[in-house]
CSV table of C-alpha atoms and ligand atoms in Angstrom, one decimal:
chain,number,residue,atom,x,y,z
A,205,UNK,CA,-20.4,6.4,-17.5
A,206,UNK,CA,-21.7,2.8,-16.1
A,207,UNK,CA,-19.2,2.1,-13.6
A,208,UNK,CA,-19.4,2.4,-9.7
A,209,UNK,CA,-16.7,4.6,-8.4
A,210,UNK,CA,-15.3,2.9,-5.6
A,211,UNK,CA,-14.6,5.7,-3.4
A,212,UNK,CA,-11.0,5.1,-1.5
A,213,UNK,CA,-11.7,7.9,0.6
A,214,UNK,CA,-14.9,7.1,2.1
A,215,UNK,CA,-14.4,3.4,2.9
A,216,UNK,CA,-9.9,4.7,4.3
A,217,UNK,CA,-12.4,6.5,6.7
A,218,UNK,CA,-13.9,3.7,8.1
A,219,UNK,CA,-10.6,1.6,7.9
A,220,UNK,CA,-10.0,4.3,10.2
A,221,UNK,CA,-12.5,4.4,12.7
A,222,UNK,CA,-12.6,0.3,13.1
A,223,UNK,CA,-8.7,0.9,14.2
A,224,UNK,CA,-9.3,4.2,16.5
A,225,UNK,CA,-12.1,2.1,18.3
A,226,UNK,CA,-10.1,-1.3,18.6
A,227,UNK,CA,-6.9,1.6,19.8
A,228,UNK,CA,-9.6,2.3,22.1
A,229,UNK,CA,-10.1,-1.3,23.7
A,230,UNK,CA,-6.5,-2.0,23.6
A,231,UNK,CA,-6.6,1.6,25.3
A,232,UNK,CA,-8.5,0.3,28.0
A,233,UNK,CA,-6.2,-3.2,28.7
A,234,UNK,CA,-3.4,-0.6,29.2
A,235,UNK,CA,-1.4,-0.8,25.5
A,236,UNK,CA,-1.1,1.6,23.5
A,237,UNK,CA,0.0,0.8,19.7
A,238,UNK,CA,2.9,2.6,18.4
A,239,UNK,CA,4.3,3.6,14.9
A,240,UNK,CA,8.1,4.6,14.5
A,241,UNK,CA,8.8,6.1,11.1
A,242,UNK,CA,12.2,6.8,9.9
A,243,UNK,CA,12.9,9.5,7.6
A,244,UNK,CA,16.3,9.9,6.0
A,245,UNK,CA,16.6,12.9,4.3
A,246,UNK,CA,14.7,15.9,2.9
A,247,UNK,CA,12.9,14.3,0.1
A,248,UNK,CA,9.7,17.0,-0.3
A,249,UNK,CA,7.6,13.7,-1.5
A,250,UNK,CA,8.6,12.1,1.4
A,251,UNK,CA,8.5,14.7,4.2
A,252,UNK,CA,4.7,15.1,2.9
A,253,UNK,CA,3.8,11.3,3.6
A,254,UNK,CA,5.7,10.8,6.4
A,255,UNK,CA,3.9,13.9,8.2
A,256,UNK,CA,0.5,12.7,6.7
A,257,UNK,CA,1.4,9.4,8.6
A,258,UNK,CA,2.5,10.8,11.9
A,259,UNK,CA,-0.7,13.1,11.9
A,260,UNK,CA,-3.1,10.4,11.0
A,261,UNK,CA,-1.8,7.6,13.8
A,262,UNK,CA,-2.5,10.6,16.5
A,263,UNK,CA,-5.7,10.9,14.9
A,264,UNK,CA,-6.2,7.5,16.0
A,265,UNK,CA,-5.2,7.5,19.1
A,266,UNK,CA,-1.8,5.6,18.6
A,267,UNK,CA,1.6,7.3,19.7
A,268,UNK,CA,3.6,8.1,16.6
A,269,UNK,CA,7.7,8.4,17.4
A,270,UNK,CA,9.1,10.5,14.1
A,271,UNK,CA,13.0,10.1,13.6
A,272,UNK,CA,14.2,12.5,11.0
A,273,UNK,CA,18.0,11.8,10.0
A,274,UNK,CA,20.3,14.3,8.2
A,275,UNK,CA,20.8,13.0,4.3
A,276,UNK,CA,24.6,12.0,4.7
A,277,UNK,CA,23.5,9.2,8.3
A,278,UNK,CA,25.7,6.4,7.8
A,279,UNK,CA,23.9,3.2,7.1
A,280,UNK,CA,25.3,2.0,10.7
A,281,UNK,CA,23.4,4.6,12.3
A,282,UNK,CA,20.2,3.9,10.7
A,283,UNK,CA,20.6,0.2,11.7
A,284,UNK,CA,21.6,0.8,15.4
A,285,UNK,CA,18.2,3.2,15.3
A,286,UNK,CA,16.3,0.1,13.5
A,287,UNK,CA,17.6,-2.3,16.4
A,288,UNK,CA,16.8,0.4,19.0
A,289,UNK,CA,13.3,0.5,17.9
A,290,UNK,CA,13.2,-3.4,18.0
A,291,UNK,CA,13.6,-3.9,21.3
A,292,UNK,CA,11.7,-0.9,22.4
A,293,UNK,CA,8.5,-2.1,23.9
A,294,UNK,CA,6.5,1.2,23.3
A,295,UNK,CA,6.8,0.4,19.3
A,296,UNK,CA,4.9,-2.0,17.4
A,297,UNK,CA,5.3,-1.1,14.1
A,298,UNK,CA,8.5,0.5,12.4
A,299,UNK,CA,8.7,2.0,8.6
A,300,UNK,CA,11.6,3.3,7.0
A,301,UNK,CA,10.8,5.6,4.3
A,302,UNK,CA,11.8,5.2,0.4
A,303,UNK,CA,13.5,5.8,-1.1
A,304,UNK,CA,16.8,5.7,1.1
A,305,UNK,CA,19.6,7.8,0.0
A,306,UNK,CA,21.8,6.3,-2.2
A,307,UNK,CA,24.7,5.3,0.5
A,308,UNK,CA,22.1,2.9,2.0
A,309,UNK,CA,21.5,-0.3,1.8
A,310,UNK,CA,17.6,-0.3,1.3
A,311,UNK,CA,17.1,-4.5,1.3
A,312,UNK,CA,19.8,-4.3,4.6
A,313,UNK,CA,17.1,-1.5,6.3
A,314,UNK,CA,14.4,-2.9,5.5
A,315,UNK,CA,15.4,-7.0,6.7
A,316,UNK,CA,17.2,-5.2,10.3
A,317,UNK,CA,13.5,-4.4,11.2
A,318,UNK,CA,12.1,-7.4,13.1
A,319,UNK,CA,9.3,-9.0,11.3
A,320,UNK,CA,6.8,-8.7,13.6
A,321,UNK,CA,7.1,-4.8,13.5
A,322,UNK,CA,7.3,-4.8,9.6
A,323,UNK,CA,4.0,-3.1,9.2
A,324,UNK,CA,5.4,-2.0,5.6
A,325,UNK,CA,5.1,-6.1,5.1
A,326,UNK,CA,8.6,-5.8,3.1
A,327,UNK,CA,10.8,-8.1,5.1
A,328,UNK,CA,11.8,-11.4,3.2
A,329,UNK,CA,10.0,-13.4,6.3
A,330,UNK,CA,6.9,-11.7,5.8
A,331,UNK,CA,7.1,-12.1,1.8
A,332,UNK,CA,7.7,-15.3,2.2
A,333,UNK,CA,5.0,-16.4,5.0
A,334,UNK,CA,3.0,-14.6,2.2
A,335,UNK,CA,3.8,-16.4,-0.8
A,336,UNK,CA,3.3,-19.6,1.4
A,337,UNK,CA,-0.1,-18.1,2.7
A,338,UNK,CA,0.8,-18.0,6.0
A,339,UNK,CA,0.0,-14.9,8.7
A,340,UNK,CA,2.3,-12.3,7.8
A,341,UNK,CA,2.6,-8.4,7.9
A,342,UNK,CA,0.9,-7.5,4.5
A,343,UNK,CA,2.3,-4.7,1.9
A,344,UNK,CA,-0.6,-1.5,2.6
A,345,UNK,CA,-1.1,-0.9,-0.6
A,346,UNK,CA,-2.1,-4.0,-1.9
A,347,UNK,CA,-3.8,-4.8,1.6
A,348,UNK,CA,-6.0,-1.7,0.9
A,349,UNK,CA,-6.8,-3.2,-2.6
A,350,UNK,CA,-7.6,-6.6,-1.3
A,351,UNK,CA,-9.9,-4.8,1.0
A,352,UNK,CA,-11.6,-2.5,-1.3
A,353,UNK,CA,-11.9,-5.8,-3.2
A,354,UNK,CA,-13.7,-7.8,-0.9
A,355,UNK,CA,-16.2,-5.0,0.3
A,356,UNK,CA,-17.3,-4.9,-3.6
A,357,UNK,CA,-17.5,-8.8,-4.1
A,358,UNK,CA,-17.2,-10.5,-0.4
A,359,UNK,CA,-15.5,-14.3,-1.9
A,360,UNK,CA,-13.6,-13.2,-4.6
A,361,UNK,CA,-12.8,-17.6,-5.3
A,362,UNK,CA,-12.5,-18.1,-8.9
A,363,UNK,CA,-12.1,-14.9,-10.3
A,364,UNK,CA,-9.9,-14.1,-12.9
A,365,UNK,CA,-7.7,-11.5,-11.5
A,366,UNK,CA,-4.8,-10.0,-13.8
A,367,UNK,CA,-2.6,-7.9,-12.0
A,368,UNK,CA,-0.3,-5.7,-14.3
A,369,UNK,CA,2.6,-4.8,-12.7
A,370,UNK,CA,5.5,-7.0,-11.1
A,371,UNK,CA,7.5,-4.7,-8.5
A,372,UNK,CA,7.6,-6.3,-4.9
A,373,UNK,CA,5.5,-3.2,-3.2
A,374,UNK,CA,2.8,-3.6,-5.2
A,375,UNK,CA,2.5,-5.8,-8.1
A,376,UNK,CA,3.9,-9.6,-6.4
A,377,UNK,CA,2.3,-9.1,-3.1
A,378,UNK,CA,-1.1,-8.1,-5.0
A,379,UNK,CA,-0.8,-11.2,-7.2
A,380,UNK,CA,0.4,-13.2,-3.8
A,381,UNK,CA,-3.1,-11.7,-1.8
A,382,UNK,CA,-5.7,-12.4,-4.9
A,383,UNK,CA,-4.0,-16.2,-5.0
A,384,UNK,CA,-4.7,-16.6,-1.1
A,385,UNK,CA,-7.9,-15.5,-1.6
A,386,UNK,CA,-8.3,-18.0,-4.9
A,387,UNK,CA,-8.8,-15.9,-7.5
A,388,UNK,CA,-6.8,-17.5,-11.0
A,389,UNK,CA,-4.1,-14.8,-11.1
A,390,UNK,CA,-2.0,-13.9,-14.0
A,391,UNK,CA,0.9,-10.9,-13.4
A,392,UNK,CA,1.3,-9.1,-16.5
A,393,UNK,CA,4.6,-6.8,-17.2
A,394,UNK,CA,6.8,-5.0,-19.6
A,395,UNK,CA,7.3,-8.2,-21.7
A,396,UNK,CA,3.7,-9.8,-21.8
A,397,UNK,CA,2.7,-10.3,-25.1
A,398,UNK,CA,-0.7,-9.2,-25.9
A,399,UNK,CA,-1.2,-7.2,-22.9
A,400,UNK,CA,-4.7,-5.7,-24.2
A,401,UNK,CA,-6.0,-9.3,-25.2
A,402,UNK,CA,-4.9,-10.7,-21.6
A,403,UNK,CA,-6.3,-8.1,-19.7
A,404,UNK,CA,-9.8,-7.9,-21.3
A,405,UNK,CA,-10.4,-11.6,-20.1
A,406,UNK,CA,-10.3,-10.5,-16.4
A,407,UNK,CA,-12.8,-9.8,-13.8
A,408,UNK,CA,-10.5,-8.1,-11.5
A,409,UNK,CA,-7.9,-5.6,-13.0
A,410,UNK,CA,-5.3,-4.2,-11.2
A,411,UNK,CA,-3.4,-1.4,-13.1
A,412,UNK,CA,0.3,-0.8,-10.8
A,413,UNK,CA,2.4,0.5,-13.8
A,414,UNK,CA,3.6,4.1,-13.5
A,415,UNK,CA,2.7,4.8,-16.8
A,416,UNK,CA,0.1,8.0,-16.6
A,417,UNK,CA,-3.4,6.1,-18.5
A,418,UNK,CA,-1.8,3.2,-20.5
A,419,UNK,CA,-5.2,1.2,-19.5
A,420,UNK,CA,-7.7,2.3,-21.8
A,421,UNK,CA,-11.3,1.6,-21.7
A,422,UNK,CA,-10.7,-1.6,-24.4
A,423,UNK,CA,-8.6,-3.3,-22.2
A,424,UNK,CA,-11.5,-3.3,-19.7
A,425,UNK,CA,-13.8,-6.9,-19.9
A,426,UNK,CA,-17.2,-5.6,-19.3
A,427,UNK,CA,-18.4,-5.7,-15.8
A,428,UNK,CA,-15.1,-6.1,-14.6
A,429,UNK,CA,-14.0,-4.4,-11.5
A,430,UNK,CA,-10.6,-1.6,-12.1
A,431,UNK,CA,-8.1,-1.2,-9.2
A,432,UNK,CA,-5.6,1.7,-10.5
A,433,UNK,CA,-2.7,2.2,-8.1
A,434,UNK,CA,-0.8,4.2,-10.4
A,435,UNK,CA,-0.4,7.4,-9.4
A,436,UNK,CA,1.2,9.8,-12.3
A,437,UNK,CA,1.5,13.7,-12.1
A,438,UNK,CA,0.9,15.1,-15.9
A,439,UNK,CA,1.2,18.4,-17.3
A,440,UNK,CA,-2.7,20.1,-16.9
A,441,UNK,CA,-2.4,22.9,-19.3
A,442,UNK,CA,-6.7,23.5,-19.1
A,443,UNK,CA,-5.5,24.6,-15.2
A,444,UNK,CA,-2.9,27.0,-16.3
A,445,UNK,CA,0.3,27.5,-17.5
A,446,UNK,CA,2.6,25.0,-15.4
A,447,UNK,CA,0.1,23.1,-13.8
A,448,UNK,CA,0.2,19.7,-12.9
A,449,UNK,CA,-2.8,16.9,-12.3
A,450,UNK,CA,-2.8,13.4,-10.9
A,451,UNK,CA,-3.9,10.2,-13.3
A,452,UNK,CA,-3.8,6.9,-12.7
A,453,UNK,CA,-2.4,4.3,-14.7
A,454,UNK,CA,-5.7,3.6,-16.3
A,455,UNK,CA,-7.6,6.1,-18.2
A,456,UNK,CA,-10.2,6.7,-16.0
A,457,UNK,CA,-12.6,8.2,-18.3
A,458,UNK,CA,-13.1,5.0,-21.3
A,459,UNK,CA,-12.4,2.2,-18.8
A,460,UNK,CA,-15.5,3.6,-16.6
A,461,UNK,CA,-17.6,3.4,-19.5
A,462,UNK,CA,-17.3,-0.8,-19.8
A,463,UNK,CA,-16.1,-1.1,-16.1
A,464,UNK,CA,-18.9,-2.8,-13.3
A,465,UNK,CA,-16.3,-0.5,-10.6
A,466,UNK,CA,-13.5,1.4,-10.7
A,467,UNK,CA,-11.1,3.3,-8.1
A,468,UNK,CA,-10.8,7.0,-9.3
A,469,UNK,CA,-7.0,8.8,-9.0
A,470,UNK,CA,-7.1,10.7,-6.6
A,471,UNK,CA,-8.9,9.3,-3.8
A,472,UNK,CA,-8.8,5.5,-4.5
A,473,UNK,CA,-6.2,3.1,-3.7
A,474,UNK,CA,-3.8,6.0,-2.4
A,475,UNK,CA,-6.3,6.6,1.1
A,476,UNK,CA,-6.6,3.0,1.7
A,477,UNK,CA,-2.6,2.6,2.0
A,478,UNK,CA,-2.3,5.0,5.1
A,479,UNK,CA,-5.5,3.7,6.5
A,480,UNK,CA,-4.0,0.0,6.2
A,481,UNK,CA,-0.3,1.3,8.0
A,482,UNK,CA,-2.5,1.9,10.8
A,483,UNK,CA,-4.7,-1.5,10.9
A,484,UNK,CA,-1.0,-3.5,10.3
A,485,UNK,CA,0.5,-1.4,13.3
A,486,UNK,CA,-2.6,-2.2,15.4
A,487,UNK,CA,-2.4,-5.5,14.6
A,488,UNK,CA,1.0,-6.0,15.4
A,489,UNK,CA,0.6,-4.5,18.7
A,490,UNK,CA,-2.1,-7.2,19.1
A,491,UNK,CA,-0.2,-9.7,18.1
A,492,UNK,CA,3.0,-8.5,20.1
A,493,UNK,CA,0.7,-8.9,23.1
A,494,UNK,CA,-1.2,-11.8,22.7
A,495,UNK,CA,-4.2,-9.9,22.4
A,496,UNK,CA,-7.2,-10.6,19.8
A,497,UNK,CA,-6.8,-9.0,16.4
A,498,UNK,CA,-9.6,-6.7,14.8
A,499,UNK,CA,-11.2,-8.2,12.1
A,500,UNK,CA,-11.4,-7.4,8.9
A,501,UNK,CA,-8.5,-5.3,9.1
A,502,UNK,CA,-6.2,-7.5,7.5
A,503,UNK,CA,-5.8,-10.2,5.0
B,269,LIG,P1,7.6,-0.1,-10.4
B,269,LIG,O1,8.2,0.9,-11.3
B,269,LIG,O2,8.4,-0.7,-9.3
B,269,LIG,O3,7.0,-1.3,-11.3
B,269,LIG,C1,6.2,-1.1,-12.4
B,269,LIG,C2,5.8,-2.4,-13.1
B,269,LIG,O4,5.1,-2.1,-14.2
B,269,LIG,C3,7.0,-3.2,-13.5
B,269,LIG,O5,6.8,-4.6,-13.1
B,269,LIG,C4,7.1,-3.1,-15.0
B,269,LIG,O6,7.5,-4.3,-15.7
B,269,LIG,C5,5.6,-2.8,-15.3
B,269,LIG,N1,5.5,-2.1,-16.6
B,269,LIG,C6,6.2,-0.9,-16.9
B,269,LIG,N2,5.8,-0.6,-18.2
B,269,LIG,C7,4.9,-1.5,-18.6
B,269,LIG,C8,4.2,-1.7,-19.8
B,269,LIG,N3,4.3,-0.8,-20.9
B,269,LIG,N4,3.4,-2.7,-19.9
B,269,LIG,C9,3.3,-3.6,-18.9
B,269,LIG,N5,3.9,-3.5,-17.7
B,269,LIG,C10,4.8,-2.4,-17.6
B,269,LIG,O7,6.3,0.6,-9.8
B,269,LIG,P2,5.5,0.4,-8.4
B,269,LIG,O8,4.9,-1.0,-8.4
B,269,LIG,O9,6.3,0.8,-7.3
B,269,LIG,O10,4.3,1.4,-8.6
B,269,LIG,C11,3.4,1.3,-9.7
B,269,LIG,C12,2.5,2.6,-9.7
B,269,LIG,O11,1.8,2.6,-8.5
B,269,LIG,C13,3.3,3.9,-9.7
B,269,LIG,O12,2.5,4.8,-10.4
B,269,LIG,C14,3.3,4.3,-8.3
B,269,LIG,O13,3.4,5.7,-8.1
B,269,LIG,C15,2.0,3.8,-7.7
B,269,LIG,N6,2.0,3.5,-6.3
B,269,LIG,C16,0.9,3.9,-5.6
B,269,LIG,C17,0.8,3.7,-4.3
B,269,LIG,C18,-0.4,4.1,-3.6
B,269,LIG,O14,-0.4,4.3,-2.4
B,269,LIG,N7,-1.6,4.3,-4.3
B,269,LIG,C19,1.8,3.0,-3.6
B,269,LIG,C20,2.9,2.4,-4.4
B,269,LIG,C21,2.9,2.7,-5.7
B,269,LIG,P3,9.0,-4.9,-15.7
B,269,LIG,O15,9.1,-5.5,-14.3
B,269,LIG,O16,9.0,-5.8,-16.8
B,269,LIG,O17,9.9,-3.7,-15.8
């Protein structure tokens, strides 16, 4: 193997500590950030991240406000809770998990938050002050990438970033962040012709696909830098009968042999997305109150 492993944990971690210190100064000026997270529904996936977040915006320092709504909540409800939270001072950031049950309206939740607490970045105002390149709320995910991103290369201006993958969590805003930053940016997706060919001219390579390894090592330009967000759960025989493992959508193992770095799955791009929740909650509390942003902490 030649490639760096870019290790998501390690560098979510320090994500981590730069927002529990500035939670610290803010702290101190007499705000405290808080993130509202709205569950509807008993989704095991789900119930897992939402605790994960709760427990890790305690960690630090932030207040964390958890409303967990029976499956069958009328959409109405959920939306009166959204508008609640709006005007409620103590909250500076709001999520609603995803999936929503199927009675509800998931574009409607997600465009009742305000913008300025839309620290999931999904809001049309936000995607668009983003595909303008203005100062927006960014998607987490592809925030964390960016970052990972920049730590490995600092100016990332006249790369050639191909982004497979075209969903509007992950794919567009990724493609949307690389262009700010003024890489040349192709998005690849289920139609590109000559997928392989197109990928093996770029220096960056973002996998966001959902399909467990479809990037193999001769997709890979040499030197180039692998971002897998993919995160597949495949039978693991070897571990017993009934198992299960994580991949990415790359296959980790041939693409780190012609890679320069590559995120592993686990433990790459899926820390960073928590991590970057928190910085977009802090920095919307900063923002709410006029107060200087961290750096570095968003795009
Ligand atoms: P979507 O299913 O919404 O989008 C998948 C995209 O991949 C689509 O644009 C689709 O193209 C494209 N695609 C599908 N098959 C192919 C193919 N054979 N060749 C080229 N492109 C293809 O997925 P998401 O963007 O939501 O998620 C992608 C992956 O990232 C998943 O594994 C998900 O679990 C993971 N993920 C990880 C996160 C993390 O925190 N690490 C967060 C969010 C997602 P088309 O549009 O043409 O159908």
């Amino acid at each position: 193997m030649t490639a760096d492993i870019i290790d998501g944990k390690a560098f979510a971690a320090t994500v981590r500590e730069k927002v529990a210190a500035h939670v610290a100064r803010l702290k101190d000026a007499g705000v405290t950030p808080g993130l509202a997270v709205i569950l509807v529904g008993e989704d095991p996936a789900s119930e897992v991240y939402v605790r994960n977040k709760g427990k890790q915006t305690l960690e630090v320092g932030m207040n964390s406000f958890e409303h967990k709504l029976p499956v069958d909540t009328p959409e109405a409800e959920v939306l009166a809770l959204i508008d609640k939270l709006n005007n409620d001072p103590a909250v500076h950031g709001i999520l609603c998990q995803l999936p929503v049950p199927d009675h509800i309206n998931d574009d409607k939740v997600i465009n009742a938050i305000s913008p300025e607490k839309d620290v999931d970045g999904f809001h049309i105002s936000n995607v668009g002050l983003l595909a303008t390149g203005q100062k927006s709320m960014v998607p987490c995910t592809p925030l964390g990438c960016l970052m990972m991103l920049r730590e490995r290369h600092g100016s990332l201006s006249g790369m050639n970033a191909v982004v497979v993958g075209r969903s509007n969590i992950v794919g567009k805003p990724m493609a949307a962040l690389l262009l700010k930053d003024s890489c040349t940016v192709t998005i690849a997706h289920s139609r590109t012709k000559d997928i392989e060919a197109l990928c093996r001219g770029a220096d960056i390579l973002v996998a966001a696909v959902g399909r467990p390894q479809m990037i193999t090592g001769d997709w890979v330009k040499p030197g180039a830098t692998v971002i897998d967000v993919g995160i597949n759960r495949i039978a693991a025989p070897e571990r017993g009968e009934g198992k299960m493992r994580l991949v990415g959508d790359v296959e980790f193992a041939s693409a780190a042999e012609v890679a320069g770095a590559i995120t592993p799955v686990p433990g790459g791009v899926g820390p960073m997305t928590i991590a970057c929740l928190l910085a977009n909650t802090v920095t919307a509390c900063c923002r709410a109150n006029g107060l200087e942003e961290p750096e570095g902490l968003t795009a």
